[in-house]
Coordinates of C-alpha atoms and ligand atoms in Angstrom, one line a residue:
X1 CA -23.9 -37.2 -28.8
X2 CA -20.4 -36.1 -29.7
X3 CA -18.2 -37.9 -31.9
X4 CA -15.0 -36.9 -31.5
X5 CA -12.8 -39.0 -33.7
X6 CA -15.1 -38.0 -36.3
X7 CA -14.4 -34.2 -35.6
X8 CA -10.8 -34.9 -35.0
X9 CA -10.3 -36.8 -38.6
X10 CA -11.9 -33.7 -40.1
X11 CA -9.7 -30.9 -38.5
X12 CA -6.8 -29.5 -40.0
X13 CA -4.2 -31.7 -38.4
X14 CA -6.5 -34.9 -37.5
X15 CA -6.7 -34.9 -41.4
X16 CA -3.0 -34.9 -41.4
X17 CA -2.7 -37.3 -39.1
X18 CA -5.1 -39.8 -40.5
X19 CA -3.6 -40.1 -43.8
X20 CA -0.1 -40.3 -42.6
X21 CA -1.0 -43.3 -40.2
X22 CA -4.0 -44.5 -42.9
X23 CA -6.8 -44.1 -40.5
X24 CA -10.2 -44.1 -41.7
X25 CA -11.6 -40.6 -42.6
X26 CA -15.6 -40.5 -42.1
X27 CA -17.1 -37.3 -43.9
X28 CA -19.0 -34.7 -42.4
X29 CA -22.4 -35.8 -43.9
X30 CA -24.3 -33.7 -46.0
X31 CA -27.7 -32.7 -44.4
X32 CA -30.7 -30.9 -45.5
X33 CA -30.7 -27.7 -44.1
X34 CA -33.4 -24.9 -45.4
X35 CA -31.4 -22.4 -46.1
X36 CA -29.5 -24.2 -48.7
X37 CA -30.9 -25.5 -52.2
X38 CA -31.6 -29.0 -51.6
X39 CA -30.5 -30.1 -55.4
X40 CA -28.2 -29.0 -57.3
X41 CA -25.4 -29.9 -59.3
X42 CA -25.2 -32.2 -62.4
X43 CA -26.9 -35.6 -62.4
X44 CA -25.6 -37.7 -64.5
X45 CA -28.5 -40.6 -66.0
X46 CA -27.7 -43.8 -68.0
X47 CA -29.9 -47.0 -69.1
X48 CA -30.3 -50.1 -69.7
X49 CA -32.5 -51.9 -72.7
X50 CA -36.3 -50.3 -73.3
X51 CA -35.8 -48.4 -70.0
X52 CA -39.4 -47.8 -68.7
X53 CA -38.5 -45.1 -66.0
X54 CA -37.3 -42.5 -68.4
X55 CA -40.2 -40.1 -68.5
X56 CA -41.2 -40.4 -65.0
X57 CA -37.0 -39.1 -63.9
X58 CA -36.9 -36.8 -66.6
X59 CA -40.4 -35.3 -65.2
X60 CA -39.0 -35.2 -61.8
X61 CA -35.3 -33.6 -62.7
X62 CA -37.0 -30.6 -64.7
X63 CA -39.1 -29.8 -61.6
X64 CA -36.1 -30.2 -58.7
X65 CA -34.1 -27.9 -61.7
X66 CA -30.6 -29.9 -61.9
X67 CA -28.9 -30.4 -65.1
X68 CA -28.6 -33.8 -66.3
X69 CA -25.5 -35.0 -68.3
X70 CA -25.3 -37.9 -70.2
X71 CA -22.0 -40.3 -69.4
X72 CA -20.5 -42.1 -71.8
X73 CA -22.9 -44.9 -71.0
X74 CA -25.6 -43.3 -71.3
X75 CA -26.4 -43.2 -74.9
X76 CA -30.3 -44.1 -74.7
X77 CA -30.7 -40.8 -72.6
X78 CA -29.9 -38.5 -74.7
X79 CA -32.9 -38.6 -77.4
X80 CA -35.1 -38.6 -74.7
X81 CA -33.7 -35.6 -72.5
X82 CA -33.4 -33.7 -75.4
X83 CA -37.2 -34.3 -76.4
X84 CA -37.8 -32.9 -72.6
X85 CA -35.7 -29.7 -73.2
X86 CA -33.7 -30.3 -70.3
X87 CA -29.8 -29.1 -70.6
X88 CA -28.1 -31.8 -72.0
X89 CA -24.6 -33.0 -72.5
X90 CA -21.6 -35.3 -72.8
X91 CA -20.2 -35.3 -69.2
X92 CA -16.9 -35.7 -70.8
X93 CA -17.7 -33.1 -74.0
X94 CA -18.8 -30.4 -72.0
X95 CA -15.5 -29.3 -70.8
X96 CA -15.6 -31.5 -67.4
X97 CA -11.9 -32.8 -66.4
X98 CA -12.0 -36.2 -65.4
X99 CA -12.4 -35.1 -62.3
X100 CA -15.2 -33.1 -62.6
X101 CA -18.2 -34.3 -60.2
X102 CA -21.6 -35.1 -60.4
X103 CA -24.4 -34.7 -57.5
X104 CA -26.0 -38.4 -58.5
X105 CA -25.6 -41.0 -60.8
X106 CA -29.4 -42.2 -61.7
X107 CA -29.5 -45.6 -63.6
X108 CA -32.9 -46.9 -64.9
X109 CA -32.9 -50.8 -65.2
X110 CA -36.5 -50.9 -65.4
X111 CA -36.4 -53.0 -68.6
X112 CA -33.1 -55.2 -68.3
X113 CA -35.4 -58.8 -68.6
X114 CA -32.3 -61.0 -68.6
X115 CA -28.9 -61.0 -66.8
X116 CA -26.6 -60.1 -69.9
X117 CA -28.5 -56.6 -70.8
X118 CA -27.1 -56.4 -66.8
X119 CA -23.6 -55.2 -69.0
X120 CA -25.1 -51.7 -69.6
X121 CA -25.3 -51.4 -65.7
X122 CA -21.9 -52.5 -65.4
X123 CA -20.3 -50.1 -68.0
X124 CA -22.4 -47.3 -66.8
X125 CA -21.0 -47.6 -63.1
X126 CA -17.6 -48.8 -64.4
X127 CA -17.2 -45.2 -66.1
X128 CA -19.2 -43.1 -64.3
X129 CA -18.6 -44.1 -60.1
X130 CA -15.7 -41.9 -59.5
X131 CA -17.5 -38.6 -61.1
X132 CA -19.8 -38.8 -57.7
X133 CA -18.9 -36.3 -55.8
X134 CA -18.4 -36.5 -51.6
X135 CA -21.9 -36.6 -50.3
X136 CA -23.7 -37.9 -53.8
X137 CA -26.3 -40.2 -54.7
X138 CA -26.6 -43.2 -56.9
X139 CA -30.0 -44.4 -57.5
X140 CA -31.0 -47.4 -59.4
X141 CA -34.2 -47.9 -60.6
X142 CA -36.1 -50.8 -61.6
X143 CA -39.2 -53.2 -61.4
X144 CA -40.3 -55.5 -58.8
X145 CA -38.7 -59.0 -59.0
X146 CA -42.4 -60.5 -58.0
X147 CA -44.1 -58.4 -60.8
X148 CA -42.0 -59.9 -63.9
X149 CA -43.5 -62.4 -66.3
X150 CA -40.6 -64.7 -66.6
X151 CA -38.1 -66.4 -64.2
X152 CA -35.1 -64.4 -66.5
X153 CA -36.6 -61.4 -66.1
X154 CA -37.0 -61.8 -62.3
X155 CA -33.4 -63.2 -61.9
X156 CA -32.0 -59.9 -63.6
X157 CA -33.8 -57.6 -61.8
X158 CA -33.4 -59.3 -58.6
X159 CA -29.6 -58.8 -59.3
X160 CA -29.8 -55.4 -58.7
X161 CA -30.4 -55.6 -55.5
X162 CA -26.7 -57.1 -55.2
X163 CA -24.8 -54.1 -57.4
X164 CA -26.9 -51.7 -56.2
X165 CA -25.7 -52.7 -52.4
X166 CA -22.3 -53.3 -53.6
X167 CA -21.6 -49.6 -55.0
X168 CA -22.5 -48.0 -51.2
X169 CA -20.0 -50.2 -49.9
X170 CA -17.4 -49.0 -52.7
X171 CA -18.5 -45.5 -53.1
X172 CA -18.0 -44.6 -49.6
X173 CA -17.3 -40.7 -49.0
X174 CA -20.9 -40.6 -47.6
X175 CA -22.3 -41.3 -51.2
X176 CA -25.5 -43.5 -51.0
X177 CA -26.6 -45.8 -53.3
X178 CA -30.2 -47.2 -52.8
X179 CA -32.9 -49.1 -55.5
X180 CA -35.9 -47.9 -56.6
X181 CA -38.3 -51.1 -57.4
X182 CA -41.4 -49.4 -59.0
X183 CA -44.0 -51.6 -60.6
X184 CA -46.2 -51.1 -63.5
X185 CA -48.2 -48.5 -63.7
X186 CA -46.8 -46.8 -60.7
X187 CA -44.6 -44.2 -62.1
X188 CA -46.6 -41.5 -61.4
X189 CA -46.3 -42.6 -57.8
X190 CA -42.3 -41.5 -57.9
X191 CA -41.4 -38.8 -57.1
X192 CA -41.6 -38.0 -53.2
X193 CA -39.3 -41.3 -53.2
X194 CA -37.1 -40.1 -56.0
X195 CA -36.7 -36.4 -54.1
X196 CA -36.0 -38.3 -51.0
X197 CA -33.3 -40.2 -51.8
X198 CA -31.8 -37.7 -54.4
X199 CA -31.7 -35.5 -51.7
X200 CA -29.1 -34.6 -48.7
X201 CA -32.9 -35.5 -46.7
X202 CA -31.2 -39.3 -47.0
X203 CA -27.6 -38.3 -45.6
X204 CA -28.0 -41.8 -43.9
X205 CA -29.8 -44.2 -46.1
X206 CA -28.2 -46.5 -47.9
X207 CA -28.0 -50.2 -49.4
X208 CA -32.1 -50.1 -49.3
X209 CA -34.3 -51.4 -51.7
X210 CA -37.8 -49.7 -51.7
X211 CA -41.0 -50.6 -53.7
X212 CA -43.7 -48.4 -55.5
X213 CA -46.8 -50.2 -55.9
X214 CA -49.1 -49.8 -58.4
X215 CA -52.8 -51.0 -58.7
X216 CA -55.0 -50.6 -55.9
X217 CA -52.6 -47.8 -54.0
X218 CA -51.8 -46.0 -56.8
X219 CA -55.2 -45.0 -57.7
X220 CA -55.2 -44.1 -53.8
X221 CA -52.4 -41.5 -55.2
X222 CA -54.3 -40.2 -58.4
X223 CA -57.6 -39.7 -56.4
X224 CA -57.0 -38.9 -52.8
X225 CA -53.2 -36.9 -52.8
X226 CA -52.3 -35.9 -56.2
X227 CA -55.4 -34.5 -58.0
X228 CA -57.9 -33.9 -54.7
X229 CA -55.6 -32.8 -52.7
X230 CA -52.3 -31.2 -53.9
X231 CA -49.8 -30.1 -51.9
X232 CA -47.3 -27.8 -52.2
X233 CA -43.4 -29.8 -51.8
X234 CA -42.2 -26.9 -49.9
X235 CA -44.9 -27.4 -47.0
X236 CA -46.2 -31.0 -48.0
X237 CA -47.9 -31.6 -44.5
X238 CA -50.0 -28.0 -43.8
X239 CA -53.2 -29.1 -42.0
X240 CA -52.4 -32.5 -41.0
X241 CA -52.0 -33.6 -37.5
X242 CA -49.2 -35.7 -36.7
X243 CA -49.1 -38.1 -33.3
X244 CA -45.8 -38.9 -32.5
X245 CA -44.8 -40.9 -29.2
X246 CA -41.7 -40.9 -27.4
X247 CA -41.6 -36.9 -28.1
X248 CA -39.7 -35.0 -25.4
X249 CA -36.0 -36.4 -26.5
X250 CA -34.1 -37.9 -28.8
X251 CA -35.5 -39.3 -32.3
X252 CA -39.2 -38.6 -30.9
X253 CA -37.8 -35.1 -30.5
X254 CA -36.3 -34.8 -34.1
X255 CA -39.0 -36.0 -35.6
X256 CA -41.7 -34.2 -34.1
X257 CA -39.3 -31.0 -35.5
X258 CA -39.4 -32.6 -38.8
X259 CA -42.9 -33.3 -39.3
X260 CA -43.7 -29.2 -38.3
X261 CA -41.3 -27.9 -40.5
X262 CA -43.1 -29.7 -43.1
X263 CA -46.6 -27.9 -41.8
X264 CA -48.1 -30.5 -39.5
X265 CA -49.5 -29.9 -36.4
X266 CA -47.2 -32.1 -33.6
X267 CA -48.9 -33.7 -31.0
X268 CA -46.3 -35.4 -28.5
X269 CA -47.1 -37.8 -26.3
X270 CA -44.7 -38.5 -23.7
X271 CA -44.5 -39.9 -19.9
X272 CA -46.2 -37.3 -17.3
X273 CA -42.5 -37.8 -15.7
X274 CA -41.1 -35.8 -18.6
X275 CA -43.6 -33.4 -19.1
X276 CA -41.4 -30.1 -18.9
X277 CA -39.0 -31.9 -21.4
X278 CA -41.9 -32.3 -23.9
X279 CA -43.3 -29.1 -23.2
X280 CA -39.8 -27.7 -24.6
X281 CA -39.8 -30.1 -27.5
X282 CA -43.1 -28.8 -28.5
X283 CA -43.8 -25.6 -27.7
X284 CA -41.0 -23.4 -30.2
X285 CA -42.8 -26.3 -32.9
X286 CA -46.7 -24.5 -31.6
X287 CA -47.6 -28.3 -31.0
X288 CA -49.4 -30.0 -28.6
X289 CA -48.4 -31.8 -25.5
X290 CA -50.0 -35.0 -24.5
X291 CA -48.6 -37.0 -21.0
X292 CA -49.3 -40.9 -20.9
X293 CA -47.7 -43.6 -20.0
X294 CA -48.6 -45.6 -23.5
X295 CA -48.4 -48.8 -21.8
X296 CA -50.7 -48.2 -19.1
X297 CA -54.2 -50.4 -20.5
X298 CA -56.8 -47.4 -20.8
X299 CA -53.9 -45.0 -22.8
X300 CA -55.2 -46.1 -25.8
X301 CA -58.7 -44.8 -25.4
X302 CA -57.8 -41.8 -23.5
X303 CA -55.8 -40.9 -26.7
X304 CA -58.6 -41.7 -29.2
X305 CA -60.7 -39.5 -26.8
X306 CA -57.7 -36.9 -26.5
X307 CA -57.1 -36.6 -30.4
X308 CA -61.4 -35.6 -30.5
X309 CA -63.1 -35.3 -33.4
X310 CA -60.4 -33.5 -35.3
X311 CA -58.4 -37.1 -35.9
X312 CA -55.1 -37.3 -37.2
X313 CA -53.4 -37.9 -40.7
X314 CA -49.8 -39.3 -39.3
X315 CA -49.3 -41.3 -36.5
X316 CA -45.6 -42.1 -35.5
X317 CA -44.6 -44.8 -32.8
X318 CA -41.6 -44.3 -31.8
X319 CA -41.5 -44.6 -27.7
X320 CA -39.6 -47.7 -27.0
X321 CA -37.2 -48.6 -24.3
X322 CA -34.0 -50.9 -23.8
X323 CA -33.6 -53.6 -21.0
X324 CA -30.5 -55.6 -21.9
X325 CA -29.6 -58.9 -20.5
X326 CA -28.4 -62.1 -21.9
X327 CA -32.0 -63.8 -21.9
X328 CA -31.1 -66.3 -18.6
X329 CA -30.4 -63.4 -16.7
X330 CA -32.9 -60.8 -17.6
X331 CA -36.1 -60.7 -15.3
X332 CA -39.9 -61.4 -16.0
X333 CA -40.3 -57.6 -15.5
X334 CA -37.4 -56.8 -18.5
X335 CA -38.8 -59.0 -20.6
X336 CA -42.4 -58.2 -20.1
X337 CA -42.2 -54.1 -20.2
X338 CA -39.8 -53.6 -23.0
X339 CA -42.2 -56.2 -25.4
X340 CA -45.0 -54.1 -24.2
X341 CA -43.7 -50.4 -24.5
X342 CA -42.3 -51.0 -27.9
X343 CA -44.6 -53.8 -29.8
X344 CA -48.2 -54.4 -28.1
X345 CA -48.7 -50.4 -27.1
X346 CA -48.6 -50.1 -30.8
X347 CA -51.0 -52.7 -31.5
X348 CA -53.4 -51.5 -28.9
X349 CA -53.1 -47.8 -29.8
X350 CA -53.4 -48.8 -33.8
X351 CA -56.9 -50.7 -32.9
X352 CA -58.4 -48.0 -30.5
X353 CA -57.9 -45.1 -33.2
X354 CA -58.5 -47.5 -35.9
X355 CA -61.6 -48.5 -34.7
X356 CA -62.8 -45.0 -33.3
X357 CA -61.8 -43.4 -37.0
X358 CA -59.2 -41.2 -35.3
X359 CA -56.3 -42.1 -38.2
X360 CA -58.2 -40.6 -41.1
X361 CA -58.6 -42.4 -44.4
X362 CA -55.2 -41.9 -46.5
X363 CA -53.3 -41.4 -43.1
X364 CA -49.8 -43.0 -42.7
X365 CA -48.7 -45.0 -39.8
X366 CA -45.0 -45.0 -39.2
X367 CA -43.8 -47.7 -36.7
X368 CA -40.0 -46.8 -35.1
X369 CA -37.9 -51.1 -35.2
X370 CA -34.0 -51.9 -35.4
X371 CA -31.5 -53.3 -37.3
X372 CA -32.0 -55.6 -33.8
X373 CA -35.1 -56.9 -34.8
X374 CA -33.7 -57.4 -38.5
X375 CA -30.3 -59.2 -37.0
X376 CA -30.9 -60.1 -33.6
X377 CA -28.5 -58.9 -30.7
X378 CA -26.7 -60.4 -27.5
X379 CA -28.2 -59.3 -25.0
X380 CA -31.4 -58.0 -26.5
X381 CA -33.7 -61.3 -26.9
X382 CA -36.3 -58.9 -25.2
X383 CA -35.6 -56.2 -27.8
X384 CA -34.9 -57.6 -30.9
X385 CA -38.4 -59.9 -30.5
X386 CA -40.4 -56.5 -29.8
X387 CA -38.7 -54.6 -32.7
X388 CA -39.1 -58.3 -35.3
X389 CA -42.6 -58.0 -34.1
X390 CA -43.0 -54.4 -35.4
X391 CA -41.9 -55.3 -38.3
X392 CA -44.5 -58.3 -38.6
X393 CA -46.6 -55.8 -37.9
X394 CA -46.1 -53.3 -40.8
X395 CA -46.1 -56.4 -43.4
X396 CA -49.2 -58.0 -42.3
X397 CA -51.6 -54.8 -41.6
X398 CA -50.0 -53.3 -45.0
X399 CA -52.6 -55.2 -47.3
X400 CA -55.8 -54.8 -44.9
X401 CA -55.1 -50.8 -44.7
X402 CA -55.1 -50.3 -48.2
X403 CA -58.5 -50.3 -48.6
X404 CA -58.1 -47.2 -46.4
X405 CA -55.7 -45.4 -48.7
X406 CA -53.6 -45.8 -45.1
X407 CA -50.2 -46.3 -45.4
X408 CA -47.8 -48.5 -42.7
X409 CA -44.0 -48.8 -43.2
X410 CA -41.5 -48.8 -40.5
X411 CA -37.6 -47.0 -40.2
X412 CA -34.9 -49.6 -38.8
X413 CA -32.4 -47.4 -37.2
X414 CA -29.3 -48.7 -36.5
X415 CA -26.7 -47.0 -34.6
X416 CA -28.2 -43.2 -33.7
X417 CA -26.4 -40.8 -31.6
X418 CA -29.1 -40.4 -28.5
X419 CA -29.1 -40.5 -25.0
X420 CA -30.2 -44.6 -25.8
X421 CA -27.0 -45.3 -27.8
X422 CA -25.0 -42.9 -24.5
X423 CA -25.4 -46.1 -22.1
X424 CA -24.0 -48.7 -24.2
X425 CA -20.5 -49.6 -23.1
X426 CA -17.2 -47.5 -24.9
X427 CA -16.1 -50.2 -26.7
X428 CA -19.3 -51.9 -27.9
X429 CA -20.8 -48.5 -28.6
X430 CA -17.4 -47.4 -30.8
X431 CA -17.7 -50.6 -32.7
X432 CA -21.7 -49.5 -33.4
X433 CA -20.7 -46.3 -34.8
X434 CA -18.3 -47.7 -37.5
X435 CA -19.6 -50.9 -38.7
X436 CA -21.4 -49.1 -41.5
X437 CA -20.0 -47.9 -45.0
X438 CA -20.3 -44.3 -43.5
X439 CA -17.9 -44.9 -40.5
X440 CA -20.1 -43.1 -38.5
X441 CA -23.7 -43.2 -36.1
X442 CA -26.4 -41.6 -37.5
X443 CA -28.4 -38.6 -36.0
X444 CA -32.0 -38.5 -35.2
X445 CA -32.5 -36.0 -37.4
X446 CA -31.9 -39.0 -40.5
X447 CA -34.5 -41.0 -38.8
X448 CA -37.1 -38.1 -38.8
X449 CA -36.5 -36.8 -42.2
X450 CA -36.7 -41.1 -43.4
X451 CA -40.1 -40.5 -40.9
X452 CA -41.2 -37.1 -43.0
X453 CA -41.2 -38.9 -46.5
X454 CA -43.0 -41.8 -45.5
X455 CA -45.2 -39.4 -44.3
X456 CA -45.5 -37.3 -47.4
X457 CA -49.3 -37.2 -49.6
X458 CA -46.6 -38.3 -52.7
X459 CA -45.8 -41.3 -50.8
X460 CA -49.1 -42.9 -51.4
X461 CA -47.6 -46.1 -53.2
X462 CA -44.7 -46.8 -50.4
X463 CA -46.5 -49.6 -48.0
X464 CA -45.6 -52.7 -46.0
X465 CA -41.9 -51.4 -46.4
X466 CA -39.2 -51.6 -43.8
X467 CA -36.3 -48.8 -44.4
X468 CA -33.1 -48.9 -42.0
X469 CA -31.7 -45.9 -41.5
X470 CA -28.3 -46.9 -40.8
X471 CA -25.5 -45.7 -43.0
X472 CA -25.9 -49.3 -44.8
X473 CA -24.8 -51.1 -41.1
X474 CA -22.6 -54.5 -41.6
X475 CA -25.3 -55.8 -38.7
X476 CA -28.1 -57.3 -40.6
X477 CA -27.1 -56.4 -44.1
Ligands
NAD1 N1 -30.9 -44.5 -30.7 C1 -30.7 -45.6 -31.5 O1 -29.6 -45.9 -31.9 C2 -31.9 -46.4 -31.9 C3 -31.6 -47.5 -32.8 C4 -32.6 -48.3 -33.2 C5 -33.9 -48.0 -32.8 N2 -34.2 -46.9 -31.9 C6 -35.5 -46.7 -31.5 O2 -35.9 -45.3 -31.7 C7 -36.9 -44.9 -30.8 C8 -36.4 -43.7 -30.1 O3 -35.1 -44.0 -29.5 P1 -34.2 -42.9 -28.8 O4 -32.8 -43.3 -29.0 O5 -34.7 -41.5 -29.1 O6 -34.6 -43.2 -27.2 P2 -34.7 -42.2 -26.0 O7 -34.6 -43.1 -24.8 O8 -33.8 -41.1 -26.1 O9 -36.2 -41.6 -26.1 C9 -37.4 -42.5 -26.0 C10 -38.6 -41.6 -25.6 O10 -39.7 -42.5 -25.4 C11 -40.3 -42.2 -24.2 N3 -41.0 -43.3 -23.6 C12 -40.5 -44.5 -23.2 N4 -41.4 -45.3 -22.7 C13 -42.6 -44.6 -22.8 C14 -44.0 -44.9 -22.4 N5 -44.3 -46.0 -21.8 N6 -44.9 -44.0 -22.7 C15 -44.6 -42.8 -23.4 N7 -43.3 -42.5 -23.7 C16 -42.4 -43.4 -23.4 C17 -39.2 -41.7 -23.3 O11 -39.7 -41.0 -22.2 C18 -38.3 -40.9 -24.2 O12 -38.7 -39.6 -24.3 C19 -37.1 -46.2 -29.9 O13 -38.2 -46.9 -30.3 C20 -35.8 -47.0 -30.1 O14 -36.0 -48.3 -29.8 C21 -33.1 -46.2 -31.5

């Protein structure tokens, strides 16, 4: 869908007449598009004490081939970037005004143990937040709270989560700012997650905190994607097959483009009523088409028998429906079909190709919730308890999959511009567009490319996670 204040604030004269009346100005987000370089710029890196991470970024910033400066901050970087040849400078030596720009600030916190080594995050922001250009990134990286050895450590870590939440709600100009919890031993397990949310791939992701496990899934990473299978980060999915329900519109839509562009082969499933709709989703993608109504009791099997013996690597739920009513006015039938189409269809369809072997060792499952079913909504108690339930869901199956190598994790969208988001009253559905620190609703195309690296082979270690995709939404936050 259209918005048009947004396009009006970023016309010649809506411009104009935004500032002189002090209207909000939301910026055109920066998307990934392939004909464009997907880094670039100057990244900008600082640390706090015995930084853990510094290896692992320096590793990952040589390969995506930005430059990294060193702010005045960022002292303990400099040895090391130097070690790793990379092009190295003073951000304020190397003839950049004050008002030079950087693409990301990158700040690894992985070895602040108590809350007053959290001054070296403070100066580092304090000097270096307005050099983010419009559009930028800020990632903060550092260890899972759960994982430290001592109730100081876990305090200042858990801290982050606070600053790093706080600087997407000050950056604003469509700068994100998201933390990178990676435990021990995981580091290898980076970078899909560290491309991701350096890159315009995460236009509307922020305020999220996202763990990479170590242990058991990690060697899931080493033996299965990294060394016996590598893949090229151009075409990271060639020869997998990707389900993905709800296909013939919207976010389905999006992300069954996403997940081809990447190399997968789509199959959409979709109502029989909306067949010629899916057909045109999938056929310019060379995908499959696939008509069932997922709630009807034998779907399940007829998918597992439908999918054959060639199985699938990615499967996507993201059908789902709305029925609003305040809760003493909405029917039995509401109620009932909107808990079934968006929560126990998954369930079923997860335990048919489960069961059968259909979802192949090392697959990923990606479920499709809401900010509703973090926050709640009025007139969504039928809703909200499918999309809660998804999420339940992901958290619980996480730990019995790994033995699988499987990965589950869920997006939360919050407000998305789709024919869904179309029926909701003007002024409710203007208020759902702004509440967020990027003034604006998301497209599906943010969902599906949040879908694409959860569905990455580099995103071995990423389980049990719920991500919203929602410009960093005041609702649930
Ligand atoms: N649009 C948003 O702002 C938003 C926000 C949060 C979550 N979501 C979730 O994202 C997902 C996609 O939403 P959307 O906005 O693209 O919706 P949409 O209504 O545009 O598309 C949903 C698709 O699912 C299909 N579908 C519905 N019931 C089905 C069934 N029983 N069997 C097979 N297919 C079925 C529909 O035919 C349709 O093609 C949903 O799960 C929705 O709850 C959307």
């Amino acid at each position: 869908m259209n918005d048009s204040y947004l396009n009006f604030v970023n016309s010649p004269l809506g411009a104009r007449v935004a500032r002189s009346l002090g209207l909000p100005k939301p910026e055109v987000l920066r998307r990934y598009r392939a004909d464009r370089p997907e880094f670039d710029g100057m990244v900008a890196i600082g640390a706090g004490r015995e930084p853990r991470l510094l290896d692992a970024l320096a590793d990952v910033i040589a390969k995506i081939g930005v430059t990294s400066v060193a702010h005045s901050s960022a002292g303990l970087w400099v040895p090391l970037a130097s070690r790793h040849n990379l092009l190295t400078g003073r951000f304020e030596a190397a003839g950049h005004s004050p008002q030079a720009r950087v693409a990301a600030l990158l700040f690894d916190a992985s070895g602040i143990d108590d809350i007053t080594q959290l001054d070296t995050a403070y100066g580092f922001f304090h000097d270096a937040l307005r050099s983010v250009g419009t559009c930028g990134r800020i990632v903060v990286l550092g260890r899972p709270p759960e994982t430290c050895a001592t109730p100081r450590q876990w305090t200042a870590q858990r801290a982050l989560e606070g600053l790093t939440r706080s600087l997407g709600k000050e950056a604003r100009r469509g700068i994100t700012s998201n933390l990178l919890y990676v435990a021990p031993g995981a580091e290898s397990g980076l970078e899909a997650t560290l491309r991701f949310f350096m890159s315009p791939r995460s236009a509307y992701v922020s305020g999220q905190v996202v763990r990479i496990e170590g242990g058991a899934a990690q060697a899931t990473v080493d033996a299965a994607d990294t060394v016996a299978v590598p893949f090229d980060w151009k075409q990271p999915l060639a020869g997998k097959r990707a389900v993905v329900t709800g296909a013939a519109r919207g976010i389905g839509a999006a992300i069954a483009a996403a997940l081809a562009a990447e190399g997968a082969h789509v199959i959409g499933i979709d109502m029989p009523a909306v067949r010629d709709a899916l057909d045109a989703t999938l056929r310019p993608l060379s995908g499959t088409a696939l008509s069932f109504d997922i709630a009807a009791p034998e779907a399940p099997a007829q998918i597992a028998t439908a999918l054959d013996e060639n199985g699938v690597d990615i499967l996507v739920h993201n059908a789902g429906i709305t029925k609003d009513k305040t809760i003493a006015k909405m029917s039995d039938s509401a109620w009932h079909s909107v808990i079934d189409i968006n929560l126990a269809a998954q369930e079923r369809i997860d335990d048919a190709l489960l069961a059968a072997g259909t979802l192949r060792d090392h697959g990923r499952i990606v479920c499709v919730s809401s900010i509703s079913g973090i926050a709640g909504n009025l007139g969504q108690t039928n809703y909200a308890t499918s999309k809660a339930g998804v999420i339940g869901r992901v958290q619980s199956m996480a730990p019995h999959l790994r033995a699988r190598g499987i990965t589950i994790n869920a997006v939360a969208p919050g407000f998305i511009e789709t024919q869904m988001t179309a029926k909701i009253p003007l002024a409710i559905r203007e208020a759902g567009r702004r509440m967020n620190s990027m003034s604006q609703g998301g497209q599906p195309v943010d969902v599906a490319q949040t879908i694409a690296w959860l569905a990455h082979p580099g995103s071995a270690s990423v389980t049990g996670q719920i991500v919203r995709v929602c410009g960093q939404s005041l609702i649930g936050a």
